[in-house]
mmCIF file of C-alpha atoms and ligand atoms in Angstrom:
data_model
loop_
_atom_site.group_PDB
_atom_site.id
_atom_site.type_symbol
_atom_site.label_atom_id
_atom_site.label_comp_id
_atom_site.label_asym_id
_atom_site.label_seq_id
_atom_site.Cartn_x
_atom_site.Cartn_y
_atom_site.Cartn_z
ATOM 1 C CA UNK A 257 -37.163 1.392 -75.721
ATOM 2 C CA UNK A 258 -40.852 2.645 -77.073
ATOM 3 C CA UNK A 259 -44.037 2.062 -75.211
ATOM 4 C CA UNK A 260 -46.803 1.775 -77.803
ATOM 5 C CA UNK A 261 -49.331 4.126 -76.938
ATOM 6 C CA UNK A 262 -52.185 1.965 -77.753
ATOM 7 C CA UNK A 263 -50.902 -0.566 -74.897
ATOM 8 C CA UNK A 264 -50.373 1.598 -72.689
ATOM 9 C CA UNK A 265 -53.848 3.290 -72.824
ATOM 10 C CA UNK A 266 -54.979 -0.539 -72.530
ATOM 11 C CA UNK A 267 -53.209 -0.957 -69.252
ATOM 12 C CA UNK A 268 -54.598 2.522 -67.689
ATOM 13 C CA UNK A 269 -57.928 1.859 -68.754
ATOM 14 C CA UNK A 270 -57.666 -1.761 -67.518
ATOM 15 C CA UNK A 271 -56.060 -0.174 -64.250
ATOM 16 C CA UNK A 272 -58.848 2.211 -63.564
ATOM 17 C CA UNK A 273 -61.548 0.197 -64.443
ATOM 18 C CA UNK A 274 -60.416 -2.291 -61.688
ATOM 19 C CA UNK A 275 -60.268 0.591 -59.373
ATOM 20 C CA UNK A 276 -63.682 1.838 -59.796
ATOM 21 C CA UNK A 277 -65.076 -1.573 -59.608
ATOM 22 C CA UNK A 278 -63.626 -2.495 -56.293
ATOM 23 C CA UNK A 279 -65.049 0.521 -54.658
ATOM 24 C CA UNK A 280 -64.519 1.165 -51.392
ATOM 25 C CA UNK A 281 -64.056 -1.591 -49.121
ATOM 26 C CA UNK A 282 -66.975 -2.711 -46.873
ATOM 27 C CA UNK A 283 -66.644 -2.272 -43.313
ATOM 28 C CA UNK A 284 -67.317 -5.821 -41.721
ATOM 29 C CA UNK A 285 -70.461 -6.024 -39.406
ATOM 30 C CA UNK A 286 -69.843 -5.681 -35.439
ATOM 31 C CA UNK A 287 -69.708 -9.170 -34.028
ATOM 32 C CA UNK A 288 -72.846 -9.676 -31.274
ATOM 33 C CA UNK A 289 -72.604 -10.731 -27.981
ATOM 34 C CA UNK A 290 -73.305 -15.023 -28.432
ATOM 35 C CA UNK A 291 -76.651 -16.255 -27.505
ATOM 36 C CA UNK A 292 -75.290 -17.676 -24.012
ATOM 37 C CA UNK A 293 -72.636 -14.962 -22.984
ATOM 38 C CA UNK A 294 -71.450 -15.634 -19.625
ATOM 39 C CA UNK A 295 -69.265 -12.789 -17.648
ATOM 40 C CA UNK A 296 -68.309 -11.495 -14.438
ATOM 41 C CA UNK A 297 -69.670 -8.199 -12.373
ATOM 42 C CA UNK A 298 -67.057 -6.773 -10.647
ATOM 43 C CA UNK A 299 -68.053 -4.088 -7.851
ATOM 44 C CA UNK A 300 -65.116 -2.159 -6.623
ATOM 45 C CA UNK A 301 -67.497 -0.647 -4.059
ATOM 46 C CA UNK A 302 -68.248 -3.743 -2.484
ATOM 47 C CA UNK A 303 -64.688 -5.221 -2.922
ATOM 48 C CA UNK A 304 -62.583 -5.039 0.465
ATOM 49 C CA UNK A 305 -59.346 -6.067 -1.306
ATOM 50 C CA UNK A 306 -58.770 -9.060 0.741
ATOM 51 C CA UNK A 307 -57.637 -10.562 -2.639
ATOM 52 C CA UNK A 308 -59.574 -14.331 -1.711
ATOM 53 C CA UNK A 309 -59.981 -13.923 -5.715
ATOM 54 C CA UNK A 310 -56.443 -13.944 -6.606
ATOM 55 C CA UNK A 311 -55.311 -16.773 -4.396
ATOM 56 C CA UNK A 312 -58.885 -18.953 -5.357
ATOM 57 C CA UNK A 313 -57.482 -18.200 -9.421
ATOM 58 C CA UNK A 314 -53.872 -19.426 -8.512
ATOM 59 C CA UNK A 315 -55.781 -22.578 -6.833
ATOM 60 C CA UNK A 316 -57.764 -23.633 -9.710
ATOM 61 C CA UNK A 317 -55.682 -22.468 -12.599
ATOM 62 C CA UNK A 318 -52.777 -24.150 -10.981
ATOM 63 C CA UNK A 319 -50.643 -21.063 -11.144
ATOM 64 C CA UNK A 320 -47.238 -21.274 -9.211
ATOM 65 C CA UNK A 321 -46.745 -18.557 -6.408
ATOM 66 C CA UNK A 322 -44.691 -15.345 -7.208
ATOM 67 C CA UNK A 323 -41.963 -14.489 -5.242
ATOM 68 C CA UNK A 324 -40.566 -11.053 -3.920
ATOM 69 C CA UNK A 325 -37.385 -9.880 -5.918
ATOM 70 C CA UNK A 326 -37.124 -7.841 -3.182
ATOM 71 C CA UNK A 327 -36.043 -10.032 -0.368
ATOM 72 C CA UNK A 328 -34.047 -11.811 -3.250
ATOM 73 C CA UNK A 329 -32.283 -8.659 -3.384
ATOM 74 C CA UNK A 330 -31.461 -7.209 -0.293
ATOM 75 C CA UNK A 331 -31.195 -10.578 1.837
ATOM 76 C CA UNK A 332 -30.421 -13.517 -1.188
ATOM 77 C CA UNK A 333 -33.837 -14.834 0.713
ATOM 78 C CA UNK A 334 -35.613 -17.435 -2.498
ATOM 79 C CA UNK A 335 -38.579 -18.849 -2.353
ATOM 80 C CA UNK A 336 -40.305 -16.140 -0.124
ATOM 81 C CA UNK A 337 -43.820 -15.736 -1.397
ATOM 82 C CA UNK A 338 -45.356 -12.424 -2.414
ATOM 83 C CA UNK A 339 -48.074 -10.699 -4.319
ATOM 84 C CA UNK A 340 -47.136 -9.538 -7.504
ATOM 85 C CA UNK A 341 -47.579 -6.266 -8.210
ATOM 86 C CA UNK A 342 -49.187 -6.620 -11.861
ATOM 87 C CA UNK A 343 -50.077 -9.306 -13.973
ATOM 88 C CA UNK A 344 -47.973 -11.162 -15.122
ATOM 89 C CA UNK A 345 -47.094 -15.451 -16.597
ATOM 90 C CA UNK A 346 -47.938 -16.812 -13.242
ATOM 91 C CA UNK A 347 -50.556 -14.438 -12.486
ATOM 92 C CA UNK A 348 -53.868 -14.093 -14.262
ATOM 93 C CA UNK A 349 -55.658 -11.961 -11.835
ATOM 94 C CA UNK A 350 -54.661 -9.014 -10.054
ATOM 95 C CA UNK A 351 -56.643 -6.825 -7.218
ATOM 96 C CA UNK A 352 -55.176 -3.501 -7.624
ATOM 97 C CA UNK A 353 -55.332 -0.289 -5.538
ATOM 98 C CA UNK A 354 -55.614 3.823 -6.293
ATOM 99 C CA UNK A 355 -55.114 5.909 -3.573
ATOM 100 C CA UNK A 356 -55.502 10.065 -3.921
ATOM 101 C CA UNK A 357 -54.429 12.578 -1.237
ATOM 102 C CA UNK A 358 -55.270 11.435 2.439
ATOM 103 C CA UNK A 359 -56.864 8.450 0.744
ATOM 104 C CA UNK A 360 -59.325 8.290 3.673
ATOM 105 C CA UNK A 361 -62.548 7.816 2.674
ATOM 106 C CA UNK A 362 -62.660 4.224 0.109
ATOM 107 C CA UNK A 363 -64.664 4.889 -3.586
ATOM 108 C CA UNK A 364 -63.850 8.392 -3.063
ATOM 109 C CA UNK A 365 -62.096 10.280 -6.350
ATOM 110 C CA UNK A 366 -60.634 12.582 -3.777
ATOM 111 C CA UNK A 367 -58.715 12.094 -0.666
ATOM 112 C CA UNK A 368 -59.908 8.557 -1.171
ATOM 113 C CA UNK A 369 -58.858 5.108 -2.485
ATOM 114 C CA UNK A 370 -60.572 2.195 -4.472
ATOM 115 C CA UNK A 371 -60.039 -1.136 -5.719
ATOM 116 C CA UNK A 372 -59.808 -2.441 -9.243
ATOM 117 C CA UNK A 373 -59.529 -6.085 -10.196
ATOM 118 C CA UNK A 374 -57.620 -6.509 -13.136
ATOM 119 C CA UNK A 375 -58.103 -9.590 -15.852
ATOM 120 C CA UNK A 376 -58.922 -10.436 -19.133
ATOM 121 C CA UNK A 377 -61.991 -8.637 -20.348
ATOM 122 C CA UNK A 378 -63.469 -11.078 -22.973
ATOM 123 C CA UNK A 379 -63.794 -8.999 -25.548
ATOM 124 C CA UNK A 380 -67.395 -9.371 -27.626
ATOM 125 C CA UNK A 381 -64.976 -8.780 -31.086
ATOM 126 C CA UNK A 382 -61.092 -9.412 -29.111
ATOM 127 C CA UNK A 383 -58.621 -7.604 -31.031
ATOM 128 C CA UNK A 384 -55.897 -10.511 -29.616
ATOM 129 C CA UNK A 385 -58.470 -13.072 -31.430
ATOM 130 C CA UNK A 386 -58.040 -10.720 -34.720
ATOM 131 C CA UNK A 387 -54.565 -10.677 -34.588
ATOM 132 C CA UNK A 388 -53.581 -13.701 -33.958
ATOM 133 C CA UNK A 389 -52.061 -16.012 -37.185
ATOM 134 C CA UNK A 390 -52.377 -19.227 -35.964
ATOM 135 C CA UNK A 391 -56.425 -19.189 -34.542
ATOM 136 C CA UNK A 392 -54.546 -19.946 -31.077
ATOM 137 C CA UNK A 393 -56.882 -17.530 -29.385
ATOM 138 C CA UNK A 394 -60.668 -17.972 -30.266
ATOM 139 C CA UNK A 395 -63.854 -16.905 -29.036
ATOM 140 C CA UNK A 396 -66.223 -19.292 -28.087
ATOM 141 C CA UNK A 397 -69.358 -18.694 -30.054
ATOM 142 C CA UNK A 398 -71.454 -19.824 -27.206
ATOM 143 C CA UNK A 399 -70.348 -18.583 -24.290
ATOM 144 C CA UNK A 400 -67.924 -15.923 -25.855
ATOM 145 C CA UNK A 401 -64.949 -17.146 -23.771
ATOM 146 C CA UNK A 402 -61.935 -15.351 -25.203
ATOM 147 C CA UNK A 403 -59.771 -18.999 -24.801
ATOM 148 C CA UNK A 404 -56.289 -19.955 -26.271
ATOM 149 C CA UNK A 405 -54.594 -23.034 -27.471
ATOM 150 C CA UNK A 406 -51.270 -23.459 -26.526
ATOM 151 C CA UNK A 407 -50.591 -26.177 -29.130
ATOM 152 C CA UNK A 408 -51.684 -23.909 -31.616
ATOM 153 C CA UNK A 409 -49.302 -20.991 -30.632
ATOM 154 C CA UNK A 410 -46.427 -19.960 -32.193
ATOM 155 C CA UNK A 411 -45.142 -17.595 -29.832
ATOM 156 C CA UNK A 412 -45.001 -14.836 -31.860
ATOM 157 C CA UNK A 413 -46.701 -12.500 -29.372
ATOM 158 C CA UNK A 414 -49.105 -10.529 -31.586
ATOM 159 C CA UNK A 415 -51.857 -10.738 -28.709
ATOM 160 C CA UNK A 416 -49.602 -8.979 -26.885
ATOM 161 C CA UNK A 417 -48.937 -6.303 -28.816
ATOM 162 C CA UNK A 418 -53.198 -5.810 -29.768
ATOM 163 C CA UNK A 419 -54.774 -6.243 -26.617
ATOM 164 C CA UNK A 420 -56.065 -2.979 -25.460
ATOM 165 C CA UNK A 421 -56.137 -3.865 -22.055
ATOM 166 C CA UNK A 422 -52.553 -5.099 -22.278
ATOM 167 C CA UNK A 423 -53.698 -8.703 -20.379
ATOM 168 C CA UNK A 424 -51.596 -11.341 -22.250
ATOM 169 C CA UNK A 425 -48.750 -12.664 -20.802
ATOM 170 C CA UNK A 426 -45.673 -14.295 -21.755
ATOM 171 C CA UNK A 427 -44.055 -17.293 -20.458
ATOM 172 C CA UNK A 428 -40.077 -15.756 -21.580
ATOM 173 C CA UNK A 429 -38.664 -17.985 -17.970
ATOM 174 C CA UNK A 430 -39.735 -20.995 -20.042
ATOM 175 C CA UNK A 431 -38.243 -23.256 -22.800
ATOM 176 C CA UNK A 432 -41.355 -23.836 -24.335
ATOM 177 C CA UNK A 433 -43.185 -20.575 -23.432
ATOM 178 C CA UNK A 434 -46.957 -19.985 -23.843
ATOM 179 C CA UNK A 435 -49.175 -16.968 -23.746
ATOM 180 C CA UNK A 436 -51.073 -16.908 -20.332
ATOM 181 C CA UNK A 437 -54.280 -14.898 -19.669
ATOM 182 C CA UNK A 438 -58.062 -15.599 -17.544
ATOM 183 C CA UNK A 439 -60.114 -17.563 -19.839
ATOM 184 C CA UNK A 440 -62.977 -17.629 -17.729
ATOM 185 C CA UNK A 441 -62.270 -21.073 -15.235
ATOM 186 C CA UNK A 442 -63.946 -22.454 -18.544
ATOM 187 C CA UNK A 443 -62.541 -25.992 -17.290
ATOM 188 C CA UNK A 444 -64.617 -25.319 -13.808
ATOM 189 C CA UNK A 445 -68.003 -23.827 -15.697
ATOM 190 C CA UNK A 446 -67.856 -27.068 -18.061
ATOM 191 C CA UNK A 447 -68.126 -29.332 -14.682
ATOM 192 C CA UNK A 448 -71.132 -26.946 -13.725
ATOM 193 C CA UNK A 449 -69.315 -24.929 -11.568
ATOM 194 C CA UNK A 450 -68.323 -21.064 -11.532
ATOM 195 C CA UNK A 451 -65.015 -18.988 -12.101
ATOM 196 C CA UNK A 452 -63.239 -19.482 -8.643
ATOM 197 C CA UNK A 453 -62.872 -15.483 -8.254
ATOM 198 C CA UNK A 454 -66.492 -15.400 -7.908
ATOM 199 C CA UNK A 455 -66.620 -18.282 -5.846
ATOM 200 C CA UNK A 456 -63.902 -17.257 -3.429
ATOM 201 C CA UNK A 457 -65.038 -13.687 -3.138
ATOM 202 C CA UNK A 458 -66.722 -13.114 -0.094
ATOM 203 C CA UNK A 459 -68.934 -9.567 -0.344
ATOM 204 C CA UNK A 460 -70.037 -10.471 -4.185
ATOM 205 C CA UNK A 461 -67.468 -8.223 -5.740
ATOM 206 C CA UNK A 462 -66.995 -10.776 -7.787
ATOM 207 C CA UNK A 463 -70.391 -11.988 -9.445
ATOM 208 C CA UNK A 464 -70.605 -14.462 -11.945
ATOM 209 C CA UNK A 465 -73.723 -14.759 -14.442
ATOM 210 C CA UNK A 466 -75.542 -14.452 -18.035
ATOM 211 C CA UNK A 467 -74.016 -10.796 -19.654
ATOM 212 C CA UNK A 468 -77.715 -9.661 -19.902
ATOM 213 C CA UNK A 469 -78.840 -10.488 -16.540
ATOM 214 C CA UNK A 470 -75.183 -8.980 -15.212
ATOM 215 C CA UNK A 471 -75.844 -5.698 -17.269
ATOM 216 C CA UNK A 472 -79.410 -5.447 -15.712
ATOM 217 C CA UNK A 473 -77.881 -6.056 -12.107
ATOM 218 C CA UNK A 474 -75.198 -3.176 -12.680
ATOM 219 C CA UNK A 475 -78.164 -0.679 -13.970
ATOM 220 C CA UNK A 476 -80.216 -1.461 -11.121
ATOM 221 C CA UNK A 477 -77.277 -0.596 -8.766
ATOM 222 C CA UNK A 478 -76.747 2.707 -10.758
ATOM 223 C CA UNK A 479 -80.174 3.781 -9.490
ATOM 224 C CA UNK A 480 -79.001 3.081 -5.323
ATOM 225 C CA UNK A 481 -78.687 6.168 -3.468
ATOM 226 C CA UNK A 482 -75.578 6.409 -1.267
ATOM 227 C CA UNK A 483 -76.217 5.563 2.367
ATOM 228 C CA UNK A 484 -79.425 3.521 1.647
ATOM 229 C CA UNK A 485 -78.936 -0.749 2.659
ATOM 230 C CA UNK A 486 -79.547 -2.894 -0.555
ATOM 231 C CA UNK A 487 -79.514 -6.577 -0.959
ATOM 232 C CA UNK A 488 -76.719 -7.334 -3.590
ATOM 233 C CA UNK A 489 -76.365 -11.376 -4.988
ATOM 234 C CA UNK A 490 -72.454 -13.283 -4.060
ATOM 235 C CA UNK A 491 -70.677 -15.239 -5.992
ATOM 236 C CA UNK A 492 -73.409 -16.112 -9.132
ATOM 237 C CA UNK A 493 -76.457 -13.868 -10.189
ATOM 238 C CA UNK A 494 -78.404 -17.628 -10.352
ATOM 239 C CA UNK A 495 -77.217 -18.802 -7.005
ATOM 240 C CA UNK A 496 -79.867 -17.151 -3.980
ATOM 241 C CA UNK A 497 -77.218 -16.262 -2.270
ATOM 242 C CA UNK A 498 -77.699 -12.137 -0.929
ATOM 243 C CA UNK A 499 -76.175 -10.101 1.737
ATOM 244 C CA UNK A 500 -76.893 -6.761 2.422
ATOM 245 C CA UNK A 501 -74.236 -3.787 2.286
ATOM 246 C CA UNK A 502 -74.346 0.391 2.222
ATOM 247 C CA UNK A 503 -74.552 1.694 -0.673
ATOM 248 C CA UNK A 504 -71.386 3.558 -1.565
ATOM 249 C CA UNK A 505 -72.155 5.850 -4.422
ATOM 250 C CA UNK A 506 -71.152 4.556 -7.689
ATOM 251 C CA UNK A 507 -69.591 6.436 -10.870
ATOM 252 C CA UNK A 508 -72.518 6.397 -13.123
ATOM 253 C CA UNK A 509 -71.322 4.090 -15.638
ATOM 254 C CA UNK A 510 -70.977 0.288 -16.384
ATOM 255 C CA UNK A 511 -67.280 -0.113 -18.047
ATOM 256 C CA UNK A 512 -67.297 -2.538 -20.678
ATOM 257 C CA UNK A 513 -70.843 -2.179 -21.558
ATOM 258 C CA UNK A 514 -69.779 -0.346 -24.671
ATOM 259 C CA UNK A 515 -65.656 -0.159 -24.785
ATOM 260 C CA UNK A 516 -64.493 -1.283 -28.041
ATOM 261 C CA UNK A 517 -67.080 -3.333 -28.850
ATOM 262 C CA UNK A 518 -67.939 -4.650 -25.425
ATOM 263 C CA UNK A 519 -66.564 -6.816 -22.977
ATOM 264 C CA UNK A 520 -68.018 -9.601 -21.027
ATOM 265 C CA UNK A 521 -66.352 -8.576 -18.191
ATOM 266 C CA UNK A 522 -68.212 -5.527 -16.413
ATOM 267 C CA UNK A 523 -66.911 -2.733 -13.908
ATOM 268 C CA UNK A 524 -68.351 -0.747 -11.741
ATOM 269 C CA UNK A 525 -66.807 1.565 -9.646
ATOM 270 C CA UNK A 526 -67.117 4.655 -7.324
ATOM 271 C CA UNK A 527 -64.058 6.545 -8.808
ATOM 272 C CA UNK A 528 -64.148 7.403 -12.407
ATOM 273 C CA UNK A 529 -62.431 4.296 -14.233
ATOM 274 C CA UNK A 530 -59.508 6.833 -16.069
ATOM 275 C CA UNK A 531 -58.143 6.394 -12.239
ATOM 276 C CA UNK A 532 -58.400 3.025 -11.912
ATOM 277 C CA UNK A 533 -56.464 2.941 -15.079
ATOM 278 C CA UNK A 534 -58.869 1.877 -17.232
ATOM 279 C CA UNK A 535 -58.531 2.780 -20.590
ATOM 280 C CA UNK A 536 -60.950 5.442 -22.599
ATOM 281 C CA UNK A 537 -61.632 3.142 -25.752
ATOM 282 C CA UNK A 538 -64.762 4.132 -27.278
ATOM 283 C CA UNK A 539 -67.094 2.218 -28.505
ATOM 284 C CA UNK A 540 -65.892 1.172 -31.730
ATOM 285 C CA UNK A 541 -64.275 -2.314 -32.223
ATOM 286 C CA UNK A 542 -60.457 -1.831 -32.970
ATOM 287 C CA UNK A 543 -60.125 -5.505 -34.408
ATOM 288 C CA UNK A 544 -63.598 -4.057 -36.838
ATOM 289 C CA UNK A 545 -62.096 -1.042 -38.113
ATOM 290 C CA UNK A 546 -58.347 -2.358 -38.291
ATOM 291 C CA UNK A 547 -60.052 -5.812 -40.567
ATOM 292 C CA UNK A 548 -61.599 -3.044 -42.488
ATOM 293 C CA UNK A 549 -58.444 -0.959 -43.252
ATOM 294 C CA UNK A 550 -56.548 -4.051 -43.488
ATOM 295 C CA UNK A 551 -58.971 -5.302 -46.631
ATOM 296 C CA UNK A 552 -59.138 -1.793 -48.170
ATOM 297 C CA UNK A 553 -55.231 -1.466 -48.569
ATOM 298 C CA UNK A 554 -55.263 -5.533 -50.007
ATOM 299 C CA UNK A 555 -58.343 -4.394 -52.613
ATOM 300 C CA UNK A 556 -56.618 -0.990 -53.101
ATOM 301 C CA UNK A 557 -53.833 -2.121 -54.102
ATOM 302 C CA UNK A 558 -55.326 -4.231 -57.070
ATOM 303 C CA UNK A 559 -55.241 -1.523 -59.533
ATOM 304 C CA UNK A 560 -51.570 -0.451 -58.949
ATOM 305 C CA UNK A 561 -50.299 -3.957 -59.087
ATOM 306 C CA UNK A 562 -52.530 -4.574 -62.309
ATOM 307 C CA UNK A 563 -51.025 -1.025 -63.726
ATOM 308 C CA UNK A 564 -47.243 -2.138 -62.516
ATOM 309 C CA UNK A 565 -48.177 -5.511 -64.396
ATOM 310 C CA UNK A 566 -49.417 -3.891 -67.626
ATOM 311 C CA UNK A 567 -46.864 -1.269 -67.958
ATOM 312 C CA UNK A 568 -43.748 -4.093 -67.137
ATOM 313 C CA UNK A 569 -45.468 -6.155 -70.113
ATOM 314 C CA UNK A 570 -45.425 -3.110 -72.327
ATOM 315 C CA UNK A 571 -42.249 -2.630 -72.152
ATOM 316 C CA UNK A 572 -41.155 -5.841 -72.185
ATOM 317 C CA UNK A 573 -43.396 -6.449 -75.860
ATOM 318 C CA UNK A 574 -41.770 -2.807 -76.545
ATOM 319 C CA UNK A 575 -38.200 -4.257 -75.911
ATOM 320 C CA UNK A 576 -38.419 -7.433 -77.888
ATOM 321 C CA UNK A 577 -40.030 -6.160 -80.875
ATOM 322 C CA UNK A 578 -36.575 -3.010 -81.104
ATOM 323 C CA UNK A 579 -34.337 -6.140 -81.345
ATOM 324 C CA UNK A 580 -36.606 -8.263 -84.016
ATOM 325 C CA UNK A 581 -36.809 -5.014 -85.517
ATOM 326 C CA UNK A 582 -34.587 -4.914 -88.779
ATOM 327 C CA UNK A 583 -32.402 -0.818 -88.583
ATOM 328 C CA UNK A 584 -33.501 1.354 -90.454
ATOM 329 C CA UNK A 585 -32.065 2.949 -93.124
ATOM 330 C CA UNK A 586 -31.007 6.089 -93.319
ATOM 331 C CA UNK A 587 -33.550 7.636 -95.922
ATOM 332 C CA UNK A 588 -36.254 6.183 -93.292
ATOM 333 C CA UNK A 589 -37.184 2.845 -95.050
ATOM 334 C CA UNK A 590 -36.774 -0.546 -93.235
ATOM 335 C CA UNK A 591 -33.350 -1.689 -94.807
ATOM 336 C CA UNK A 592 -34.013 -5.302 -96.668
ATOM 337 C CA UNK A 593 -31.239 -8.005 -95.615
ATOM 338 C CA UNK A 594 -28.935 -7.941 -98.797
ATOM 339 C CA UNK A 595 -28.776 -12.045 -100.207
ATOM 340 C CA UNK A 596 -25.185 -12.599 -100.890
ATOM 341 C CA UNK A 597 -24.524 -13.676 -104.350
ATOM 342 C CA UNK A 598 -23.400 -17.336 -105.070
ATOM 343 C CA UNK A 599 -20.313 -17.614 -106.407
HETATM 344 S S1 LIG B 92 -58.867 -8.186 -22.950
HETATM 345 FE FE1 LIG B 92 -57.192 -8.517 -24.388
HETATM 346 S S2 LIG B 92 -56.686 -10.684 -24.161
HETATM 347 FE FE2 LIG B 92 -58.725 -10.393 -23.252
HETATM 348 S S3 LIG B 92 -60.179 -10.816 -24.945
HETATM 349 FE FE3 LIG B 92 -59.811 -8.600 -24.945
HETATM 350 S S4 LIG B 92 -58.138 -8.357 -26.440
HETATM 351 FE FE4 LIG B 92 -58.152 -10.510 -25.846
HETATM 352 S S1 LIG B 93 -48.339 -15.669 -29.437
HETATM 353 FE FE1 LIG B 93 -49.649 -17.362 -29.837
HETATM 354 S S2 LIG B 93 -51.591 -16.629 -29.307
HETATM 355 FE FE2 LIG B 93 -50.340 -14.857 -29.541
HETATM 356 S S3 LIG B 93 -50.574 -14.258 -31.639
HETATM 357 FE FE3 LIG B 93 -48.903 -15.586 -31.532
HETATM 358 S S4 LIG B 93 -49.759 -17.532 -32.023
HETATM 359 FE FE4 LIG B 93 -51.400 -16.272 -31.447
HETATM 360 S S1 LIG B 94 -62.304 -16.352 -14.072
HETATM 361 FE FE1 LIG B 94 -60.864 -17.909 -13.293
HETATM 362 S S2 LIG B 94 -58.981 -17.520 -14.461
HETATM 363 FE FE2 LIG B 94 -60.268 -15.696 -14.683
HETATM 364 S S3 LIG B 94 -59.617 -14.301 -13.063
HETATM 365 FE FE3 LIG B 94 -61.339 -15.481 -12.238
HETATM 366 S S4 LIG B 94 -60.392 -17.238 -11.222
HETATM 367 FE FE4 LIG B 94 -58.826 -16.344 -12.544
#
């Protein structure tokens, strides 16, 4: 088989030229908070760990009780009820607890202990929105909502697998299992009303409100001095309702201000978040920068495939033309068919 050489240069030139006129692909813009972001402020300083939140979620989400496999276990006890220990299908909200040396003293880094209340974060640019396939999880573009579909869902458990924050659950007791995670009490805020964490919690741990207004609230508490009294809003930022609590020192940032992108669900904490097992994210959206690797292997792989393309058609032309070719003979001129003489 021969390759002309004038095809061939075709097909490089035709290869590069693609190549160089793709450029590098453009990194997609962040995506901004939407006009009328709602979130929650959650305060581990003022949270007592009573978990009102967790049982108030099961309540209006309709979430069955867990059970302890531990009585299960060692007695054959069912049905005995327990709090889980994580999140998990039938459990979308989950007040957790670090404890370090004597764990005396609460918001304390040493020989203290803290709460953290674990749910979905509501990503500004959710990496579980990004990966899903199916649009099953989408973010509301007025609220920002992070909220799924379960007739859209396919099961296939990407979320899972991109959430940072490792929230999504899924349903593998059930026949026809879905993905379960917080989306908000959206059902409860579309009848006017607030996420039933906030509304159950009693000390304002849990505070619903506007993103901007929440992000002003958590600055203004940065600037408390430990030991001083301060008047801190329960339940919703809008609401009037107050009480006033000791400052307890806080860990001078706002988590989820800035993680990947930011999250519409804010921390704040007197222990630094890495031991409230937090992730350290930075600030750059993961569903951003893996979009924009994702496109720049699709446009960079033009040119090869276009090369691939051009070099299979060479050599097919290359091919076809040998066997149309007459042999040759053997002083080097084409041989001419020979007409056979009629008889
Ligand atoms: S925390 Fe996870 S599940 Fe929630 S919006 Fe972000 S990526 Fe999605
Ligand atoms: S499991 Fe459902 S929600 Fe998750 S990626 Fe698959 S289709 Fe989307
Ligand atoms: S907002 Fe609603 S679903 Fe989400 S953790 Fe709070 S109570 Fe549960």
């Amino acid at each position: 088989m021969k390759i002309d050489r004038r095809d061939f240069c075709k097909v490089v030139v035709a290869g590069a030229a693609t190549a160089l006129s793709g450029g590098v692909a453009e990194a997609r813009p962040p995506k901004e908070l939407p006009p009328k972001a709602v979130g929650i402020l959650y305060d581990a300083t003022l949270c007592i760990g009573c978990k009102a939140c967790e049982v108030g979620c099961k309540e209006a989400n309709d979430m069955p009780m867990d059970h302890t496999s531990c009585a299960e276990q060692a007695h054959g006890v069912t049905g005995v009820w327990d709090a889980p220990d994580d999140l998990n299908s039938r459990t979308m909200n989950k007040i957790k607890a670090y404890a370090q040396g004597t764990a005396e003293v609460k918001d304390r880094p040493q020989d203290g202990y803290s709460f953290i209340k674990r749910a979905c974060m509501h990503c500004v640019d959710p990496d579980c929105v990004s990966a899903c396939p199916v649009s099953a999880l989408t973010k509301d573009p007025v609220t920002g909502i992070v909220q799924y579909d379960p007739d859209a869902c396919i099961g296939c458990r990407y979320c899972q697998l991109a959430c940072p924050f490792n929230i999504p659950k899924f349903e593998y007791d059930k026949t026809f299992p879905k993905i379960v995670k917080c989306q908000m009490c959206a059902h409860l805020q579309a009848e006017g009303g607030i996420p039933a964490c906030c509304e159950a919690c009693p000390t304002g741990a849990s505070l619903f409100g506007a993103v901007p207004d929440l992000l002003e609230e958590a600055h203004r508490r940065l600037t408390f001095k430990s030991g001083e009294r301060q008047s801190y809003p329960i339940h919703s930022l809008d609401g009037g309702e107050t009480r006033t609590a000791e400052v307890r020192g806080y860990y001078p940032k706002v988590y989820g201000e800035t993680e990947t992108g930011g999250t519409q669900y804010l921390m704040m904490a007197g222990v630094p978040f890495e031991h409230l097992g937090m992730p350290d994210l930075g600030s750059e959206s993961r569903a951003r920068l893996s979009e924009t690797i994702q496109h720049g292997l699709y446009q960079g792989m033009m040119a090869p495939t276009l090369l691939l393309g051009g070099l299979v058609y060479a050599a097919y032309r290359n091919t076809h033309e040998d066997r149309m070719d007459p042999p040759e003979a053997p002083d080097g001129k084409a041989s001419q068919a020979e007409e056979v003489p009629d008889d």
